[in-house]
Amino acid sequence: VFIHPVCDAAVIAGNSTVGMEILEDCEDVDAIFVPYGGGGLTCGIGSAVCNHNDETKKNQCAIVSCEPETAAPMALSKERGEISSFAKYYQPSFCDGCGGKAVLSPMWDLANQVIDYALSVPLSVAEAGVWTLHERNGIVAEGAGGLTVGAAMFCPLEKLGEGVKDWKKIVCVVSGRGIDRSKLFQILDKYDNMEAVANGCLSANWTVRGSNATMSNDASSSASLMTTSSLPITTMQEISKAEKLTVLTEKEVEQKLPMHKCIQSTKEALIALSNKTGKMPIRQVSQLPQNEIQKPGYLVTMPSYHDGYAACKLITVYPQNSNTANFSSHQGVVALFNAKQNGQLLLLADAHQITSTRTAAASAVATMTLARKESHVLAILGTGEQARSHFVSMLETGLPIVQVNLWGRNND
């Protein structure tokens, strides 16, 4: 007889005893943070809590699901109000005990009912949770277990919504200890003390979904920061571990840097620039020699630094190329270096696709920060590549856009 490890009603009921024990031991708990994988544990605990809330009518306890930012289908589904695939954004991580590519269909209705907030937790915060449990409590926890502790420690709770700022007691479910030994040692060696752990989480980018969620990092006073900050964190880790130089073509950059992920990473980069953990020196522009054959052109260098990586975007600018279909007016490459250790060249990536996506992502971050939530008319000035990219980015802002006004120099 096959018994489903997640969807079986008896399994969910068994998991509900965890919630019952928490409520028995801590009657006035305000919230329970649970790692969300298949949903059996979260839905079981959530069902017990919902029954408790209905019976007591007071001391209402919230259920907060936690997924790694690279595998967060529940957070995405809560945002959209329906089951949504995370496959195009999914990247494996050390938090392999939770998250995934999609929410299991049989679990969606119950999960959507019992989960109050769905967190997409940065991997750096999950590492902080693993470090804290080991160094402060003598507990070896897997990534999924550290995820909840890190989320409870570093998520700015006051921005979740009304009443959340008054939470006094939070319970974190630490689900297991199946972590790779080398990864555990890497996390433990990464930080010297709790202050370093906290500083490592300062620029963390959060995605919070729930009926009362109003989460947004304040990037209104920030300026744009480097191109490589837009690469997903797991991509950066893969690059740093590579034995040889990684080269990404325009198509490969497009695959590894979807607009959804680029917006999140751009927000993190803007915050890093604002709190001075990231640096972006002045760009240098050199006019190239010209004659009857050589057309006017420029060579531009754009250096930056963040989180142990140094990068430089090197491009040529030939304005006259905009009149042809053969070449873009901006062509170049992004170079990424290991600035923590030896200055090794790690990555060369086509700059054209990065520029197109990242520029629009920065506009999306500004829009989400400054625009009125009821804004529904989008105006785009131009009909070129950036106009198309900005249209895609605006669809990711969550604004109820129902009308698009487009201005161009010609009817084409």
Coordinates of N, CA, C and O in Angstrom, one line a residue, residues 293-405:
I293 N 37.0 56.7 -42.3 CA 36.6 55.3 -42.3 C 36.0 55.0 -40.9 O 35.0 54.4 -40.8
Q294 N 36.8 55.4 -39.9 CA 36.4 55.1 -38.5 C 35.3 56.1 -38.1 O 35.5 57.3 -38.0
K295 N 34.1 55.5 -37.7 CA 33.0 56.3 -37.3 C 33.2 56.7 -35.8 O 33.9 56.1 -35.1
P296 N 32.5 57.8 -35.4 CA 32.6 58.3 -34.0 C 32.2 57.1 -33.0 O 31.2 56.5 -33.2
G297 N 33.0 56.9 -32.0 CA 32.7 55.9 -31.0 C 33.3 56.2 -29.7 O 34.2 57.1 -29.5
Y298 N 32.9 55.5 -28.7 CA 33.4 55.7 -27.3 C 33.6 54.3 -26.6 O 33.0 53.3 -26.9
L299 N 34.6 54.3 -25.7 CA 34.9 53.2 -24.9 C 34.6 53.5 -23.5 O 35.1 54.5 -22.9
V300 N 33.7 52.7 -22.8 CA 33.2 53.1 -21.5 C 33.5 51.9 -20.5 O 33.3 50.8 -20.8
T301 N 34.1 52.3 -19.3 CA 34.3 51.3 -18.3 C 33.5 51.7 -17.1 O 33.4 52.8 -16.7
M302 N 32.9 50.6 -16.5 CA 32.0 50.8 -15.3 C 32.4 49.9 -14.2 O 31.9 48.7 -14.2
P303 N 33.2 50.3 -13.3 CA 33.7 49.4 -12.2 C 32.7 49.3 -11.0 O 31.9 50.3 -10.8
S304 N 32.7 48.3 -10.3 CA 31.9 48.2 -9.1 C 32.4 47.1 -8.2 O 33.2 46.2 -8.6
Y305 N 31.9 47.1 -6.9 CA 32.4 46.1 -5.9 C 31.2 45.8 -5.0 O 30.5 46.7 -4.5
H306 N 31.0 44.5 -4.6 CA 30.0 44.1 -3.7 C 30.3 42.7 -3.2 O 30.5 41.8 -4.0
D307 N 30.2 42.5 -1.9 CA 30.2 41.2 -1.2 C 31.4 40.3 -1.7 O 31.3 39.1 -2.0
G308 N 32.6 40.9 -1.8 CA 33.8 40.1 -2.1 C 34.0 39.9 -3.6 O 34.9 39.2 -4.0
Y309 N 33.2 40.5 -4.4 CA 33.4 40.4 -5.9 C 33.6 41.8 -6.5 O 32.9 42.8 -6.1
A310 N 34.6 41.9 -7.4 CA 34.8 43.1 -8.2 C 34.4 42.8 -9.6 O 34.6 41.7 -10.1
A311 N 33.8 43.8 -10.2 CA 33.3 43.7 -11.6 C 33.6 44.9 -12.4 O 33.7 46.0 -11.8
C312 N 33.6 44.7 -13.7 CA 33.8 45.9 -14.6 C 33.0 45.6 -15.9 O 33.2 44.5 -16.5
K313 N 32.2 46.5 -16.2 CA 31.5 46.4 -17.5 C 32.2 47.3 -18.5 O 32.5 48.4 -18.3
L314 N 32.6 46.6 -19.6 CA 33.4 47.3 -20.6 C 32.6 47.3 -21.9 O 32.3 46.2 -22.4
I315 N 32.3 48.5 -22.4 CA 31.4 48.5 -23.6 C 31.9 49.6 -24.6 O 32.6 50.5 -24.2
T316 N 31.6 49.3 -25.9 CA 31.8 50.4 -26.9 C 30.4 51.0 -27.2 O 29.4 50.3 -27.1
V317 N 30.4 52.3 -27.5 CA 29.1 52.9 -27.8 C 29.3 53.6 -29.2 O 30.1 54.5 -29.4
Y318 N 28.5 53.1 -30.2 CA 28.5 53.6 -31.5 C 27.1 54.0 -31.9 O 26.3 53.2 -32.3
P319 N 26.8 55.3 -31.6 CA 25.4 55.8 -31.8 C 24.8 55.5 -33.2 O 23.6 55.2 -33.3
Q320 N 25.7 55.5 -34.2 CA 25.2 55.3 -35.6 C 24.6 53.9 -35.8 O 23.9 53.7 -36.8
N321 N 25.0 53.0 -34.9 CA 24.5 51.6 -35.1 C 23.0 51.5 -34.9 O 22.4 50.5 -35.4
S322 N 22.4 52.5 -34.2 CA 21.0 52.4 -34.0 C 20.2 52.5 -35.3 O 19.0 52.2 -35.4
N323 N 20.9 53.0 -36.4 CA 20.2 53.1 -37.7 C 20.4 51.8 -38.5 O 19.9 51.8 -39.7
T324 N 21.0 50.8 -38.0 CA 21.2 49.6 -38.7 C 20.7 48.4 -37.9 O 20.4 48.5 -36.7
A325 N 20.5 47.3 -38.5 CA 20.0 46.1 -37.9 C 21.1 45.1 -37.5 O 20.8 44.1 -37.0
N326 N 22.3 45.5 -37.9 CA 23.4 44.5 -37.8 C 24.0 44.5 -36.4 O 24.4 43.5 -35.9
F327 N 24.1 45.7 -35.8 CA 24.8 45.8 -34.5 C 24.0 46.7 -33.6 O 23.4 47.7 -34.0
S328 N 24.1 46.4 -32.3 CA 23.5 47.3 -31.3 C 24.5 48.5 -31.1 O 25.7 48.4 -31.3
S329 N 23.9 49.6 -30.6 CA 24.7 50.8 -30.4 C 25.6 50.5 -29.1 O 26.7 51.2 -29.0
H330 N 25.3 49.6 -28.3 CA 26.1 49.3 -27.1 C 26.5 47.8 -27.1 O 25.6 46.9 -27.1
Q331 N 27.8 47.6 -27.2 CA 28.3 46.2 -27.2 C 29.4 46.1 -26.2 O 30.2 47.0 -26.0
G332 N 29.5 44.9 -25.5 CA 30.5 44.8 -24.6 C 30.5 43.5 -23.8 O 29.8 42.6 -24.1
V333 N 31.2 43.5 -22.7 CA 31.3 42.3 -21.8 C 31.4 42.8 -20.3 O 31.8 43.9 -20.0
V334 N 30.9 41.9 -19.5 CA 31.0 42.1 -18.0 C 32.1 41.1 -17.5 O 31.9 39.9 -17.8
A335 N 33.1 41.6 -16.8 CA 34.1 40.8 -16.2 C 33.9 40.7 -14.7 O 33.7 41.8 -14.1
L336 N 34.0 39.5 -14.1 CA 33.8 39.4 -12.7 C 35.1 38.8 -12.1 O 35.6 37.8 -12.6
F337 N 35.5 39.3 -10.9 CA 36.8 38.9 -10.3 C 36.5 38.5 -8.9 O 35.6 39.1 -8.2
N338 N 37.3 37.6 -8.4 CA 37.3 37.2 -6.9 C 38.1 38.2 -6.2 O 39.3 38.2 -6.2
A339 N 37.4 39.1 -5.5 CA 38.1 40.2 -4.8 C 38.4 39.8 -3.3 O 39.1 40.5 -2.6
K340 N 37.9 38.6 -2.9 CA 38.1 38.2 -1.5 C 39.5 37.6 -1.3 O 40.1 37.7 -0.3
Q341 N 40.0 36.9 -2.4 CA 41.2 36.1 -2.2 C 42.3 36.6 -3.1 O 43.3 37.3 -2.8
N342 N 42.2 36.2 -4.4 CA 43.4 36.3 -5.3 C 43.1 37.1 -6.6 O 44.0 37.2 -7.4
G343 N 42.0 37.7 -6.7 CA 41.7 38.5 -7.9 C 41.5 37.7 -9.1 O 41.5 38.3 -10.2
Q344 N 41.2 36.4 -9.0 CA 41.0 35.6 -10.1 C 39.8 36.0 -11.0 O 38.8 36.4 -10.5
L345 N 40.0 36.0 -12.3 CA 39.0 36.3 -13.3 C 38.0 35.1 -13.3 O 38.4 34.0 -13.6
L346 N 36.8 35.3 -12.9 CA 35.8 34.2 -12.8 C 34.8 34.1 -13.9 O 34.4 33.0 -14.3
L347 N 34.5 35.2 -14.5 CA 33.4 35.3 -15.4 C 33.5 36.3 -16.5 O 34.0 37.4 -16.2
L348 N 33.2 36.0 -17.7 CA 33.0 36.9 -18.8 C 31.6 36.7 -19.3 O 31.2 35.6 -19.7
A349 N 30.8 37.7 -19.3 CA 29.4 37.6 -19.8 C 29.0 38.7 -20.8 O 29.5 39.8 -20.6
D350 N 28.2 38.3 -21.7 CA 27.7 39.3 -22.7 C 27.0 40.4 -22.0 O 26.1 40.2 -21.3
A351 N 27.4 41.6 -22.3 CA 26.9 42.8 -21.5 C 25.5 43.3 -22.1 O 24.8 44.0 -21.4
H352 N 25.3 42.9 -23.4 CA 24.1 43.5 -24.0 C 22.8 43.0 -23.3 O 21.9 43.8 -23.0
Q353 N 22.7 41.7 -23.0 CA 21.5 41.2 -22.4 C 21.4 41.6 -20.9 O 20.3 42.0 -20.4
I354 N 22.6 41.7 -20.2 CA 22.6 42.2 -18.8 C 22.1 43.6 -18.8 O 21.3 44.0 -17.9
T355 N 22.6 44.5 -19.7 CA 22.1 45.9 -19.7 C 20.6 46.0 -19.9 O 20.0 46.7 -19.2
S356 N 20.1 45.3 -20.9 CA 18.7 45.4 -21.2 C 17.9 45.0 -20.0 O 16.9 45.7 -19.7
T357 N 18.2 43.8 -19.4 CA 17.4 43.3 -18.3 C 17.5 44.2 -17.0 O 16.6 44.6 -16.4
R358 N 18.8 44.5 -16.7 CA 19.1 45.2 -15.4 C 18.5 46.6 -15.4 O 18.0 47.1 -14.4
T359 N 18.6 47.3 -16.5 CA 18.1 48.7 -16.6 C 16.6 48.7 -16.3 O 16.1 49.5 -15.5
A360 N 15.9 47.8 -17.0 CA 14.5 47.7 -16.7 C 14.1 47.2 -15.3 O 13.2 47.7 -14.7
A361 N 15.0 46.4 -14.8 CA 14.7 45.9 -13.4 C 14.9 47.0 -12.4 O 14.1 47.1 -11.4
A362 N 15.8 47.9 -12.6 CA 16.0 49.1 -11.8 C 14.8 50.0 -11.8 O 14.3 50.5 -10.8
S363 N 14.2 50.1 -13.0 CA 13.0 50.9 -13.1 C 11.8 50.3 -12.4 O 11.0 50.9 -11.8
A364 N 11.8 48.9 -12.4 CA 10.7 48.2 -11.7 C 10.9 48.4 -10.2 O 9.9 48.6 -9.5
V365 N 12.1 48.4 -9.7 CA 12.3 48.6 -8.2 C 11.8 50.0 -7.8 O 11.2 50.1 -6.8
A366 N 12.2 51.0 -8.6 CA 11.8 52.3 -8.3 C 10.3 52.5 -8.4 O 9.6 53.1 -7.6
T367 N 9.6 51.8 -9.4 CA 8.2 51.8 -9.5 C 7.5 51.2 -8.3 O 6.6 51.7 -7.7
M368 N 8.0 50.0 -7.9 CA 7.4 49.4 -6.7 C 7.6 50.2 -5.4 O 6.8 50.1 -4.5
T369 N 8.6 51.0 -5.4 CA 8.9 51.8 -4.2 C 8.1 53.1 -4.1 O 7.6 53.5 -3.1
L370 N 7.9 53.7 -5.3 CA 7.4 55.0 -5.3 C 6.0 55.1 -5.9 O 5.3 56.1 -5.5
A371 N 5.6 54.2 -6.7 CA 4.3 54.4 -7.4 C 3.1 54.1 -6.4 O 3.2 53.3 -5.5
R372 N 2.0 54.8 -6.7 CA 0.8 54.5 -5.9 C 0.3 53.1 -6.2 O 0.3 52.7 -7.4
K373 N -0.2 52.4 -5.2 CA -0.5 51.0 -5.4 C -1.7 50.8 -6.4 O -1.9 49.8 -6.9
E374 N -2.5 51.9 -6.5 CA -3.7 51.8 -7.4 C -3.3 52.2 -8.9 O -4.2 52.2 -9.7
S375 N -2.1 52.5 -9.1 CA -1.7 53.0 -10.5 C -2.0 51.8 -11.5 O -1.6 50.7 -11.2
H376 N -2.6 52.2 -12.6 CA -3.0 51.2 -13.5 C -2.8 51.5 -15.0 O -3.1 50.8 -15.9
V377 N -2.3 52.7 -15.3 CA -1.9 53.1 -16.6 C -0.4 53.3 -16.8 O 0.2 54.0 -16.0
L378 N 0.1 52.6 -17.7 CA 1.6 52.6 -18.0 C 1.9 53.4 -19.2 O 1.3 53.1 -20.3
A379 N 2.8 54.3 -19.1 CA 3.3 55.1 -20.3 C 4.7 54.7 -20.6 O 5.6 54.8 -19.7
I380 N 5.0 54.4 -21.8 CA 6.3 54.0 -22.3 C 6.7 55.0 -23.4 O 6.0 55.1 -24.4
L381 N 7.9 55.7 -23.2 CA 8.4 56.6 -24.2 C 9.4 55.9 -25.0 O 10.5 55.5 -24.5
G382 N 9.2 55.6 -26.3 CA 10.1 54.8 -27.1 C 9.5 53.5 -27.5 O 8.6 53.0 -26.9
T383 N 10.1 53.0 -28.6 CA 9.6 51.7 -29.1 C 10.8 50.7 -29.4 O 10.6 49.7 -30.0
G384 N 11.9 51.0 -28.8 CA 13.1 50.1 -29.0 C 13.2 49.0 -28.0 O 12.3 48.6 -27.3
E385 N 14.4 48.5 -27.9 CA 14.7 47.3 -27.1 C 14.4 47.6 -25.6 O 13.8 46.8 -24.9
Q386 N 14.8 48.8 -25.1 CA 14.6 49.1 -23.7 C 13.1 49.3 -23.4 O 12.6 49.0 -22.3
A387 N 12.3 49.8 -24.4 CA 10.9 49.9 -24.2 C 10.3 48.5 -24.0 O 9.4 48.3 -23.1
R388 N 10.7 47.5 -24.8 CA 10.2 46.2 -24.7 C 10.6 45.6 -23.3 O 9.8 44.9 -22.6
S389 N 11.8 45.8 -22.9 CA 12.3 45.2 -21.7 C 11.6 45.9 -20.5 O 11.2 45.2 -19.5
H390 N 11.3 47.2 -20.6 CA 10.6 47.9 -19.5 C 9.2 47.4 -19.4 O 8.6 47.3 -18.3
F391 N 8.6 47.1 -20.5 CA 7.2 46.6 -20.5 C 7.1 45.3 -19.7 O 6.3 45.1 -18.9
V392 N 8.1 44.4 -20.0 CA 8.2 43.1 -19.3 C 8.4 43.3 -17.8 O 7.8 42.7 -16.9
S393 N 9.3 44.3 -17.4 CA 9.6 44.5 -16.0 C 8.4 45.1 -15.3 O 8.1 44.8 -14.1
M394 N 7.6 45.9 -15.9 CA 6.5 46.6 -15.3 C 5.4 45.5 -15.0 O 4.6 45.6 -14.0
L395 N 5.3 44.5 -15.8 CA 4.4 43.4 -15.5 C 4.7 42.6 -14.2 O 3.9 41.9 -13.7
E396 N 6.0 42.7 -13.8 CA 6.4 42.0 -12.6 C 6.2 42.9 -11.3 O 6.6 42.4 -10.2
T397 N 5.7 44.1 -11.4 CA 5.7 45.0 -10.3 C 4.5 44.7 -9.4 O 4.4 45.2 -8.2
G398 N 3.5 44.0 -9.9 CA 2.3 43.7 -9.1 C 1.2 44.8 -9.2 O 0.2 44.7 -8.6
L399 N 1.5 45.8 -10.0 CA 0.5 46.9 -10.2 C -0.6 46.4 -11.1 O -0.4 45.6 -12.0
P400 N -1.8 46.9 -10.9 CA -3.0 46.4 -11.7 C -3.0 47.2 -13.0 O -4.0 47.9 -13.3
I401 N -2.1 47.0 -13.9 CA -2.0 47.7 -15.1 C -3.0 47.2 -16.1 O -3.1 46.0 -16.4
V402 N -3.9 48.1 -16.6 CA -4.9 47.7 -17.5 C -4.8 48.5 -18.8 O -5.5 48.2 -19.8
Q403 N -3.9 49.5 -18.9 CA -3.8 50.3 -20.1 C -2.3 50.7 -20.3 O -1.6 51.0 -19.3
V404 N -1.8 50.6 -21.5 CA -0.4 50.9 -21.8 C -0.5 52.0 -23.0 O -1.0 51.7 -24.0
N405 N 0.1 53.1 -22.7 CA 0.3 54.2 -23.7 C 1.7 54.2 -24.2 O 2.6 54.3 -23.4

